[in-house]
Amino acid sequence: MSAFRCGTVAIVGRPNVGKSTLLNKLVGQKLSITSRKPQTTRYRLNGILTKLDTQYIFVDTPGFQMRHKSALNRAMNRTVTDSLRDMDVALLVLEAGQLEKEDRDALAIISAETPLVIAINKIDKLAGNGPLLDFLKMVAALCPRAELVPVSARLGKNLPELLKTIRTHLPEQSAIYAADDLTDRNERFLAAELLREKLFRLTGDELPYGSSVTIEKFEEEGQMRRIHAAIIVDKDSHKAMVIGQKGLKLKEIATAARIDMEKLFGGKVFLQVWVKVKSGWTDDERSLRTLGFGDL
Ligand code: GDP
Ligand code: MG
């Protein structure tokens, strides 16, 4: 058998190309949040996949935020750059048939020394092989040093090929994490991610990006978890929207989040959620830190 390999893989790409979906499919667990709404991944999140001869440590980077220039977006872009430093492989995700300026921007921040694999995702959306071949040729011309692997994250198509390609760039060394570790993020963090995902999904397009979730209390009693969370919004009108008629929207959000938490943690969860208003926080670096963005 070949020597064990272990290393870090930065997943990079503009919003909505399917980075979170791909990570979830690869590590086989719902850890990174996904959404139809771009830019819902605000933190870096490691997913770990351990095979017989390889350990892949994935870092899901937030989407690029070229259009807005608030402190929050600057912090997110810093996360992208930071997560690329010291990575063994950069995995750029593109959407098949769609090459946009933001994709080129994503490509531009990857240093020429970092081995580059490009996953051409959502091939299930293209009709026939012709358009895919044309797209592959275009990307190969744009970036000759990259290895291209067409995949469908949603259908799980060609993912073994993608892993094989990534593996060739990982250093020979023993595993860093235990074989059954899925992520190095703790449950408190995952609870916030799951609640945030439901918030974005269930409030539709009205809720602006300037809202966040913070976990105020996380207690374990045996197999049971008691979690107090706050949804923090910009304005009173957003608060009313999240709470909904007779509190029904908030109840829907909290229930969906609790069900996912119970699945992930493997035990009962008592979840209480409050909605709080905090004006202008996206433009205030200090409030970012208070809210737990200090490590960005
Ligand atoms: P991210 O912003 O790059 O993390 O993208 P997400 O993983 O949140 O995915 C954005 C949207 O693309 C979601 O609606 C996914 O279901 C969808 N998506 C992801 N992968 C595929 C794929 O292989 N095929 C299709 N048709 N849709 C996909
Ligand atoms: Mg994402």
mmCIF file of C-alpha atoms and ligand atoms in Angstrom:
data_model
loop_
_atom_site.group_PDB
_atom_site.id
_atom_site.type_symbol
_atom_site.label_atom_id
_atom_site.label_comp_id
_atom_site.label_asym_id
_atom_site.label_seq_id
_atom_site.Cartn_x
_atom_site.Cartn_y
_atom_site.Cartn_z
ATOM 1 C CA MET A 1 0.000 0.000 0.000
ATOM 2 C CA SER A 2 1.162 3.522 -0.722
ATOM 3 C CA ALA A 3 2.334 5.852 2.047
ATOM 4 C CA PHE A 4 -0.256 7.729 4.051
ATOM 5 C CA ARG A 5 -0.908 11.296 2.950
ATOM 6 C CA CYS A 6 -2.516 14.109 4.897
ATOM 7 C CA GLY A 7 -2.989 17.767 4.123
ATOM 8 C CA THR A 8 -5.150 20.824 3.884
ATOM 9 C CA VAL A 9 -7.398 21.755 0.979
ATOM 10 C CA ALA A 10 -8.822 25.276 0.652
ATOM 11 C CA ILE A 11 -12.153 25.356 -1.129
ATOM 12 C CA VAL A 12 -12.301 28.626 -3.035
ATOM 13 C CA GLY A 13 -14.847 30.170 -5.364
ATOM 14 C CA ARG A 14 -17.414 32.878 -5.840
ATOM 15 C CA PRO A 15 -20.725 32.576 -3.984
ATOM 16 C CA ASN A 16 -23.225 29.972 -5.133
ATOM 17 C CA VAL A 17 -20.929 27.739 -7.205
ATOM 18 C CA GLY A 18 -21.582 24.892 -4.729
ATOM 19 C CA LYS A 19 -18.608 24.934 -2.338
ATOM 20 C CA SER A 20 -20.634 24.034 0.749
ATOM 21 C CA THR A 21 -22.599 21.373 -1.111
ATOM 22 C CA LEU A 22 -19.350 19.817 -2.322
ATOM 23 C CA LEU A 23 -17.800 19.850 1.145
ATOM 24 C CA ASN A 24 -20.885 18.241 2.665
ATOM 25 C CA LYS A 25 -20.915 15.560 -0.003
ATOM 26 C CA LEU A 26 -17.205 14.841 0.443
ATOM 27 C CA VAL A 27 -17.265 14.535 4.218
ATOM 28 C CA GLY A 28 -20.674 12.848 4.112
ATOM 29 C CA GLN A 29 -22.225 14.956 6.849
ATOM 30 C CA LYS A 30 -24.181 18.160 6.901
ATOM 31 C CA LEU A 31 -21.658 20.504 8.446
ATOM 32 C CA SER A 32 -21.161 23.474 6.207
ATOM 33 C CA ILE A 33 -24.372 25.354 5.545
ATOM 34 C CA THR A 34 -25.787 25.678 2.042
ATOM 35 C CA SER A 35 -28.369 28.008 0.658
ATOM 36 C CA ARG A 36 -29.856 29.339 -2.552
ATOM 37 C CA LYS A 37 -28.901 32.737 -1.220
ATOM 38 C CA PRO A 38 -25.243 33.561 -1.891
ATOM 39 C CA GLN A 39 -22.765 34.423 0.830
ATOM 40 C CA THR A 40 -24.278 32.456 3.669
ATOM 41 C CA THR A 41 -20.954 30.935 4.680
ATOM 42 C CA ARG A 42 -19.425 33.568 6.896
ATOM 43 C CA TYR A 43 -16.786 31.555 8.730
ATOM 44 C CA ARG A 44 -14.105 29.167 7.720
ATOM 45 C CA LEU A 45 -15.090 25.646 8.511
ATOM 46 C CA ASN A 46 -13.038 22.515 8.364
ATOM 47 C CA GLY A 47 -14.482 19.263 7.228
ATOM 48 C CA ILE A 48 -12.303 16.205 7.561
ATOM 49 C CA LEU A 49 -12.383 13.118 5.389
ATOM 50 C CA THR A 50 -10.261 10.158 6.413
ATOM 51 C CA LYS A 51 -9.719 7.288 3.959
ATOM 52 C CA LEU A 52 -7.475 4.236 4.339
ATOM 53 C CA ASP A 53 -4.481 6.003 2.809
ATOM 54 C CA THR A 54 -5.372 9.706 3.011
ATOM 55 C CA GLN A 55 -6.711 12.370 5.338
ATOM 56 C CA TYR A 56 -8.202 15.428 3.615
ATOM 57 C CA ILE A 57 -8.666 18.524 5.773
ATOM 58 C CA PHE A 58 -11.040 20.869 3.970
ATOM 59 C CA VAL A 59 -11.473 24.547 4.648
ATOM 60 C CA ASP A 60 -14.609 26.118 3.222
ATOM 61 C CA THR A 61 -13.891 29.778 2.578
ATOM 62 C CA PRO A 62 -16.547 32.471 2.592
ATOM 63 C CA GLY A 63 -17.662 33.813 -0.773
ATOM 64 C CA PHE A 64 -15.991 36.830 -2.218
ATOM 65 C CA GLN A 65 -17.605 40.113 -1.427
ATOM 66 C CA MET A 66 -16.404 42.449 -4.120
ATOM 67 C CA ARG A 67 -19.497 44.609 -4.318
ATOM 68 C CA HIS A 68 -19.879 45.779 -0.735
ATOM 69 C CA LYS A 69 -17.111 47.277 1.305
ATOM 70 C CA SER A 70 -18.316 47.163 4.894
ATOM 71 C CA ALA A 71 -16.087 46.060 7.745
ATOM 72 C CA LEU A 72 -17.776 42.672 7.755
ATOM 73 C CA ASN A 73 -16.898 42.078 4.122
ATOM 74 C CA ARG A 74 -13.326 43.160 4.650
ATOM 75 C CA ALA A 75 -13.114 40.698 7.522
ATOM 76 C CA MET A 76 -14.501 37.963 5.274
ATOM 77 C CA ASN A 77 -11.998 38.678 2.512
ATOM 78 C CA ARG A 78 -9.221 38.504 5.072
ATOM 79 C CA THR A 79 -10.476 35.074 6.023
ATOM 80 C CA VAL A 80 -10.194 33.980 2.412
ATOM 81 C CA THR A 81 -6.617 35.170 2.085
ATOM 82 C CA ASP A 82 -5.659 33.729 5.464
ATOM 83 C CA SER A 83 -7.167 30.354 4.756
ATOM 84 C CA LEU A 84 -5.162 30.136 1.538
ATOM 85 C CA ARG A 85 -1.856 30.719 3.211
ATOM 86 C CA ASP A 86 -0.179 27.437 4.232
ATOM 87 C CA MET A 87 -2.669 25.270 2.361
ATOM 88 C CA ASP A 88 -1.362 22.207 0.545
ATOM 89 C CA VAL A 89 -3.900 22.438 -2.275
ATOM 90 C CA ALA A 90 -6.294 25.091 -3.525
ATOM 91 C CA LEU A 91 -9.537 23.647 -4.839
ATOM 92 C CA LEU A 92 -11.217 26.262 -7.003
ATOM 93 C CA VAL A 93 -14.874 25.545 -7.675
ATOM 94 C CA LEU A 94 -16.435 26.872 -10.886
ATOM 95 C CA GLU A 95 -19.932 26.435 -12.213
ATOM 96 C CA ALA A 96 -19.898 24.596 -15.545
ATOM 97 C CA GLY A 97 -20.691 26.916 -18.434
ATOM 98 C CA GLN A 98 -20.437 30.086 -16.378
ATOM 99 C CA LEU A 99 -17.209 31.978 -16.089
ATOM 100 C CA GLU A 100 -17.690 35.371 -14.470
ATOM 101 C CA LYS A 101 -15.440 38.188 -13.363
ATOM 102 C CA GLU A 102 -15.756 36.991 -9.762
ATOM 103 C CA ASP A 103 -14.364 33.598 -10.818
ATOM 104 C CA ARG A 104 -11.287 35.304 -12.243
ATOM 105 C CA ASP A 105 -10.984 37.320 -9.024
ATOM 106 C CA ALA A 106 -11.071 34.070 -7.066
ATOM 107 C CA LEU A 107 -8.396 32.579 -9.285
ATOM 108 C CA ALA A 108 -6.258 35.690 -8.884
ATOM 109 C CA ILE A 109 -5.915 35.364 -5.116
ATOM 110 C CA ILE A 110 -4.478 31.833 -5.332
ATOM 111 C CA SER A 111 -0.715 32.001 -5.252
ATOM 112 C CA ALA A 112 1.151 30.464 -8.166
ATOM 113 C CA GLU A 113 3.049 28.181 -5.770
ATOM 114 C CA THR A 114 -0.066 26.477 -4.377
ATOM 115 C CA PRO A 115 -1.061 23.381 -6.364
ATOM 116 C CA LEU A 116 -4.388 24.096 -8.027
ATOM 117 C CA VAL A 117 -7.242 21.721 -8.758
ATOM 118 C CA ILE A 118 -10.365 23.110 -10.411
ATOM 119 C CA ALA A 119 -13.670 21.346 -9.834
ATOM 120 C CA ILE A 120 -16.077 22.198 -12.630
ATOM 121 C CA ASN A 121 -19.317 21.754 -10.707
ATOM 122 C CA LYS A 122 -22.996 21.388 -11.642
ATOM 123 C CA ILE A 123 -22.258 19.404 -14.804
ATOM 124 C CA ASP A 124 -25.755 17.946 -14.333
ATOM 125 C CA LYS A 125 -27.105 21.315 -15.479
ATOM 126 C CA LEU A 126 -25.421 21.157 -18.888
ATOM 127 C CA ALA A 127 -27.163 19.399 -21.755
ATOM 128 C CA GLY A 128 -24.792 17.004 -23.526
ATOM 129 C CA ASN A 129 -20.998 16.870 -23.647
ATOM 130 C CA GLY A 130 -20.370 19.642 -26.194
ATOM 131 C CA PRO A 131 -20.865 22.608 -23.858
ATOM 132 C CA LEU A 132 -18.798 20.913 -21.148
ATOM 133 C CA LEU A 133 -15.892 20.269 -23.515
ATOM 134 C CA ASP A 134 -15.975 23.882 -24.699
ATOM 135 C CA PHE A 135 -15.964 25.096 -21.120
ATOM 136 C CA LEU A 136 -13.087 22.764 -20.167
ATOM 137 C CA LYS A 137 -11.041 24.074 -23.100
ATOM 138 C CA MET A 138 -11.690 27.664 -22.087
ATOM 139 C CA VAL A 139 -10.686 27.069 -18.458
ATOM 140 C CA ALA A 140 -7.606 25.088 -19.501
ATOM 141 C CA ALA A 141 -6.526 27.992 -21.709
ATOM 142 C CA LEU A 142 -7.140 30.489 -18.910
ATOM 143 C CA CYS A 143 -5.239 28.441 -16.352
ATOM 144 C CA PRO A 144 -2.844 25.920 -17.931
ATOM 145 C CA ARG A 145 -1.273 24.816 -14.639
ATOM 146 C CA ALA A 146 -4.570 23.664 -13.091
ATOM 147 C CA GLU A 147 -5.912 20.123 -13.095
ATOM 148 C CA LEU A 148 -9.564 20.117 -14.115
ATOM 149 C CA VAL A 149 -12.141 17.673 -12.787
ATOM 150 C CA PRO A 150 -15.788 17.946 -13.880
ATOM 151 C CA VAL A 151 -18.168 17.021 -11.027
ATOM 152 C CA SER A 152 -21.697 17.288 -9.784
ATOM 153 C CA ALA A 153 -21.654 17.927 -6.046
ATOM 154 C CA ARG A 154 -25.397 17.524 -5.853
ATOM 155 C CA LEU A 155 -25.416 14.109 -7.531
ATOM 156 C CA GLY A 156 -22.082 13.048 -6.048
ATOM 157 C CA LYS A 157 -20.747 12.523 -9.570
ATOM 158 C CA ASN A 158 -16.995 12.046 -10.194
ATOM 159 C CA LEU A 159 -16.036 12.857 -6.616
ATOM 160 C CA PRO A 160 -13.639 9.857 -6.279
ATOM 161 C CA GLU A 161 -11.745 11.227 -9.285
ATOM 162 C CA LEU A 162 -11.597 14.641 -7.610
ATOM 163 C CA LEU A 163 -10.229 13.123 -4.388
ATOM 164 C CA LYS A 164 -7.638 11.130 -6.322
ATOM 165 C CA THR A 165 -6.432 14.278 -8.060
ATOM 166 C CA ILE A 166 -6.230 16.218 -4.789
ATOM 167 C CA ARG A 167 -4.386 13.359 -3.101
ATOM 168 C CA THR A 168 -1.421 13.563 -5.470
ATOM 169 C CA HIS A 169 -0.638 17.028 -4.046
ATOM 170 C CA LEU A 170 -0.862 16.159 -0.349
ATOM 171 C CA PRO A 171 2.343 15.562 1.611
ATOM 172 C CA GLU A 172 3.271 12.144 2.915
ATOM 173 C CA GLN A 173 2.623 12.310 6.639
ATOM 174 C CA SER A 174 0.439 10.608 9.204
ATOM 175 C CA ALA A 175 -3.076 11.775 10.049
ATOM 176 C CA ILE A 176 -3.495 14.980 12.061
ATOM 177 C CA TYR A 177 -7.036 14.247 13.249
ATOM 178 C CA ALA A 178 -8.658 11.121 14.650
ATOM 179 C CA ALA A 179 -10.276 9.039 11.903
ATOM 180 C CA ASP A 180 -13.830 9.728 13.094
ATOM 181 C CA ASP A 181 -13.450 13.498 13.465
ATOM 182 C CA LEU A 182 -15.679 15.323 11.004
ATOM 183 C CA THR A 183 -14.792 18.851 11.888
ATOM 184 C CA ASP A 184 -12.573 20.723 14.282
ATOM 185 C CA ARG A 185 -15.338 23.210 15.015
ATOM 186 C CA ASN A 186 -17.136 22.650 18.269
ATOM 187 C CA GLU A 187 -20.831 22.002 18.745
ATOM 188 C CA ARG A 188 -21.478 25.554 19.856
ATOM 189 C CA PHE A 189 -20.235 26.828 16.519
ATOM 190 C CA LEU A 190 -22.174 24.193 14.574
ATOM 191 C CA ALA A 191 -25.368 25.082 16.463
ATOM 192 C CA ALA A 192 -24.997 28.705 15.348
ATOM 193 C CA GLU A 193 -24.363 27.632 11.739
ATOM 194 C CA LEU A 194 -27.467 25.442 11.650
ATOM 195 C CA LEU A 195 -29.670 28.165 13.108
ATOM 196 C CA ARG A 196 -28.253 30.696 10.659
ATOM 197 C CA GLU A 197 -28.979 28.387 7.762
ATOM 198 C CA LYS A 198 -32.652 28.085 8.789
ATOM 199 C CA LEU A 199 -32.877 31.831 9.284
ATOM 200 C CA PHE A 200 -31.692 32.475 5.721
ATOM 201 C CA ARG A 201 -33.744 29.700 4.194
ATOM 202 C CA LEU A 202 -37.007 30.478 5.913
ATOM 203 C CA THR A 203 -37.020 34.253 5.699
ATOM 204 C CA GLY A 204 -36.596 34.123 1.912
ATOM 205 C CA ASP A 205 -35.029 37.026 0.094
ATOM 206 C CA GLU A 206 -36.243 39.831 2.351
ATOM 207 C CA LEU A 207 -33.740 39.377 5.145
ATOM 208 C CA PRO A 208 -30.551 41.309 4.376
ATOM 209 C CA TYR A 209 -27.074 39.990 5.026
ATOM 210 C CA GLY A 210 -26.599 42.221 8.052
ATOM 211 C CA SER A 211 -28.054 39.651 10.412
ATOM 212 C CA SER A 212 -26.252 37.067 12.465
ATOM 213 C CA VAL A 213 -26.640 34.413 15.108
ATOM 214 C CA THR A 214 -24.859 34.127 18.400
ATOM 215 C CA ILE A 215 -25.019 31.318 20.954
ATOM 216 C CA GLU A 216 -25.423 32.828 24.428
ATOM 217 C CA LYS A 217 -25.569 29.617 26.395
ATOM 218 C CA PHE A 218 -24.622 26.046 25.530
ATOM 219 C CA GLU A 219 -24.956 23.462 28.282
ATOM 220 C CA GLU A 220 -24.661 19.704 28.128
ATOM 221 C CA GLU A 221 -26.537 17.531 30.603
ATOM 222 C CA GLY A 222 -25.736 13.933 29.725
ATOM 223 C CA GLN A 223 -26.969 13.366 26.167
ATOM 224 C CA MET A 224 -29.123 16.504 26.308
ATOM 225 C CA ARG A 225 -28.112 20.010 25.235
ATOM 226 C CA ARG A 226 -29.657 23.241 26.416
ATOM 227 C CA ILE A 227 -28.985 26.049 23.959
ATOM 228 C CA HIS A 228 -29.867 29.746 24.147
ATOM 229 C CA ALA A 229 -29.360 31.599 20.886
ATOM 230 C CA ALA A 230 -29.911 35.149 19.694
ATOM 231 C CA ILE A 231 -30.676 36.231 16.167
ATOM 232 C CA ILE A 232 -29.281 39.723 15.751
ATOM 233 C CA VAL A 233 -30.835 41.943 13.100
ATOM 234 C CA ASP A 234 -30.232 45.506 11.930
ATOM 235 C CA LYS A 235 -33.674 47.074 12.343
ATOM 236 C CA ASP A 236 -36.989 46.720 14.169
ATOM 237 C CA SER A 237 -38.666 45.919 10.858
ATOM 238 C CA HIS A 238 -36.321 42.956 10.406
ATOM 239 C CA LYS A 239 -37.091 41.777 13.917
ATOM 240 C CA ALA A 240 -40.813 41.743 13.125
ATOM 241 C CA MET A 241 -40.067 39.809 9.946
ATOM 242 C CA VAL A 242 -38.065 37.131 11.750
ATOM 243 C CA ILE A 243 -40.670 36.734 14.493
ATOM 244 C CA GLY A 244 -43.594 36.689 12.050
ATOM 245 C CA GLN A 245 -47.326 36.651 12.672
ATOM 246 C CA LYS A 246 -47.976 35.410 16.223
ATOM 247 C CA GLY A 247 -44.340 34.290 16.418
ATOM 248 C CA LEU A 248 -44.922 31.575 13.861
ATOM 249 C CA LYS A 249 -41.904 32.343 11.665
ATOM 250 C CA LEU A 250 -39.493 32.256 14.582
ATOM 251 C CA LYS A 251 -41.046 29.029 15.773
ATOM 252 C CA GLU A 252 -40.603 27.495 12.333
ATOM 253 C CA ILE A 253 -36.950 28.584 12.200
ATOM 254 C CA ALA A 254 -36.158 27.338 15.709
ATOM 255 C CA THR A 255 -37.910 24.004 15.209
ATOM 256 C CA ALA A 256 -36.101 23.276 11.948
ATOM 257 C CA ALA A 257 -32.765 24.197 13.545
ATOM 258 C CA ARG A 258 -33.450 22.061 16.612
ATOM 259 C CA ILE A 259 -34.261 19.006 14.489
ATOM 260 C CA ASP A 260 -30.962 19.359 12.588
ATOM 261 C CA MET A 261 -29.023 19.877 15.841
ATOM 262 C CA GLU A 262 -30.526 16.735 17.341
ATOM 263 C CA LYS A 263 -29.497 14.762 14.256
ATOM 264 C CA LEU A 264 -25.961 16.131 14.279
ATOM 265 C CA PHE A 265 -25.354 15.896 18.027
ATOM 266 C CA GLY A 266 -27.199 12.619 18.461
ATOM 267 C CA GLY A 267 -29.277 13.684 21.457
ATOM 268 C CA LYS A 268 -32.166 15.812 22.603
ATOM 269 C CA VAL A 269 -31.859 19.601 22.262
ATOM 270 C CA PHE A 270 -33.781 22.297 24.109
ATOM 271 C CA LEU A 271 -33.396 25.399 21.989
ATOM 272 C CA GLN A 272 -34.553 28.884 22.897
ATOM 273 C CA VAL A 273 -34.135 31.690 20.393
ATOM 274 C CA TRP A 274 -34.426 35.451 20.906
ATOM 275 C CA VAL A 275 -34.395 38.177 18.286
ATOM 276 C CA LYS A 276 -32.399 41.315 19.043
ATOM 277 C CA VAL A 277 -31.850 44.545 17.162
ATOM 278 C CA LYS A 278 -28.379 45.949 16.736
ATOM 279 C CA SER A 279 -28.152 48.916 14.389
ATOM 280 C CA GLY A 280 -25.251 49.460 12.034
ATOM 281 C CA TRP A 281 -23.148 46.563 13.251
ATOM 282 C CA THR A 282 -21.878 45.583 9.822
ATOM 283 C CA ASP A 283 -19.902 48.811 9.680
ATOM 284 C CA ASP A 284 -18.382 48.603 13.119
ATOM 285 C CA GLU A 285 -15.287 46.450 13.567
ATOM 286 C CA ARG A 286 -15.642 46.548 17.329
ATOM 287 C CA SER A 287 -19.103 45.046 17.287
ATOM 288 C CA LEU A 288 -17.796 42.349 14.960
ATOM 289 C CA ARG A 289 -15.422 41.336 17.687
ATOM 290 C CA THR A 290 -18.078 41.435 20.395
ATOM 291 C CA LEU A 291 -20.219 39.206 18.245
ATOM 292 C CA GLY A 292 -17.496 36.620 17.950
ATOM 293 C CA PHE A 293 -15.853 37.576 14.687
ATOM 294 C CA GLY A 294 -12.605 38.363 16.460
ATOM 295 C CA ASP A 295 -10.755 35.436 14.948
ATOM 296 C CA LEU A 296 -11.396 36.464 11.353
HETATM 297 P P1 GDP B 1 -21.563 28.104 -2.092
HETATM 298 O O1 GDP B 1 -22.077 29.512 -1.935
HETATM 299 O O2 GDP B 1 -20.477 28.058 -3.121
HETATM 300 O O3 GDP B 1 -21.184 27.449 -0.809
HETATM 301 O O4 GDP B 1 -22.772 27.272 -2.763
HETATM 302 P P2 GDP B 1 -23.801 26.260 -2.062
HETATM 303 O O5 GDP B 1 -23.152 24.964 -1.754
HETATM 304 O O6 GDP B 1 -24.538 26.971 -0.982
HETATM 305 O O7 GDP B 1 -24.763 25.965 -3.314
HETATM 306 C C1 GDP B 1 -25.459 26.992 -3.988
HETATM 307 C C2 GDP B 1 -26.625 26.397 -4.761
HETATM 308 O O8 GDP B 1 -26.152 25.553 -5.824
HETATM 309 C C3 GDP B 1 -27.516 25.513 -3.892
HETATM 310 O O9 GDP B 1 -28.863 25.738 -4.266
HETATM 311 C C4 GDP B 1 -27.081 24.098 -4.265
HETATM 312 O O10 GDP B 1 -28.092 23.145 -4.080
HETATM 313 C C5 GDP B 1 -26.738 24.255 -5.745
HETATM 314 N N1 GDP B 1 -25.776 23.225 -6.196
HETATM 315 C C6 GDP B 1 -24.616 22.867 -5.613
HETATM 316 N N2 GDP B 1 -24.006 21.872 -6.305
HETATM 317 C C7 GDP B 1 -24.799 21.583 -7.364
HETATM 318 C C8 GDP B 1 -24.714 20.634 -8.451
HETATM 319 O O11 GDP B 1 -23.796 19.823 -8.590
HETATM 320 N N3 GDP B 1 -25.733 20.666 -9.349
HETATM 321 C C9 GDP B 1 -26.789 21.540 -9.256
HETATM 322 N N4 GDP B 1 -27.738 21.490 -10.192
HETATM 323 N N5 GDP B 1 -26.897 22.427 -8.234
HETATM 324 C C10 GDP B 1 -25.918 22.459 -7.305
HETATM 325 MG MG MG B 2 -21.222 28.193 1.106
#
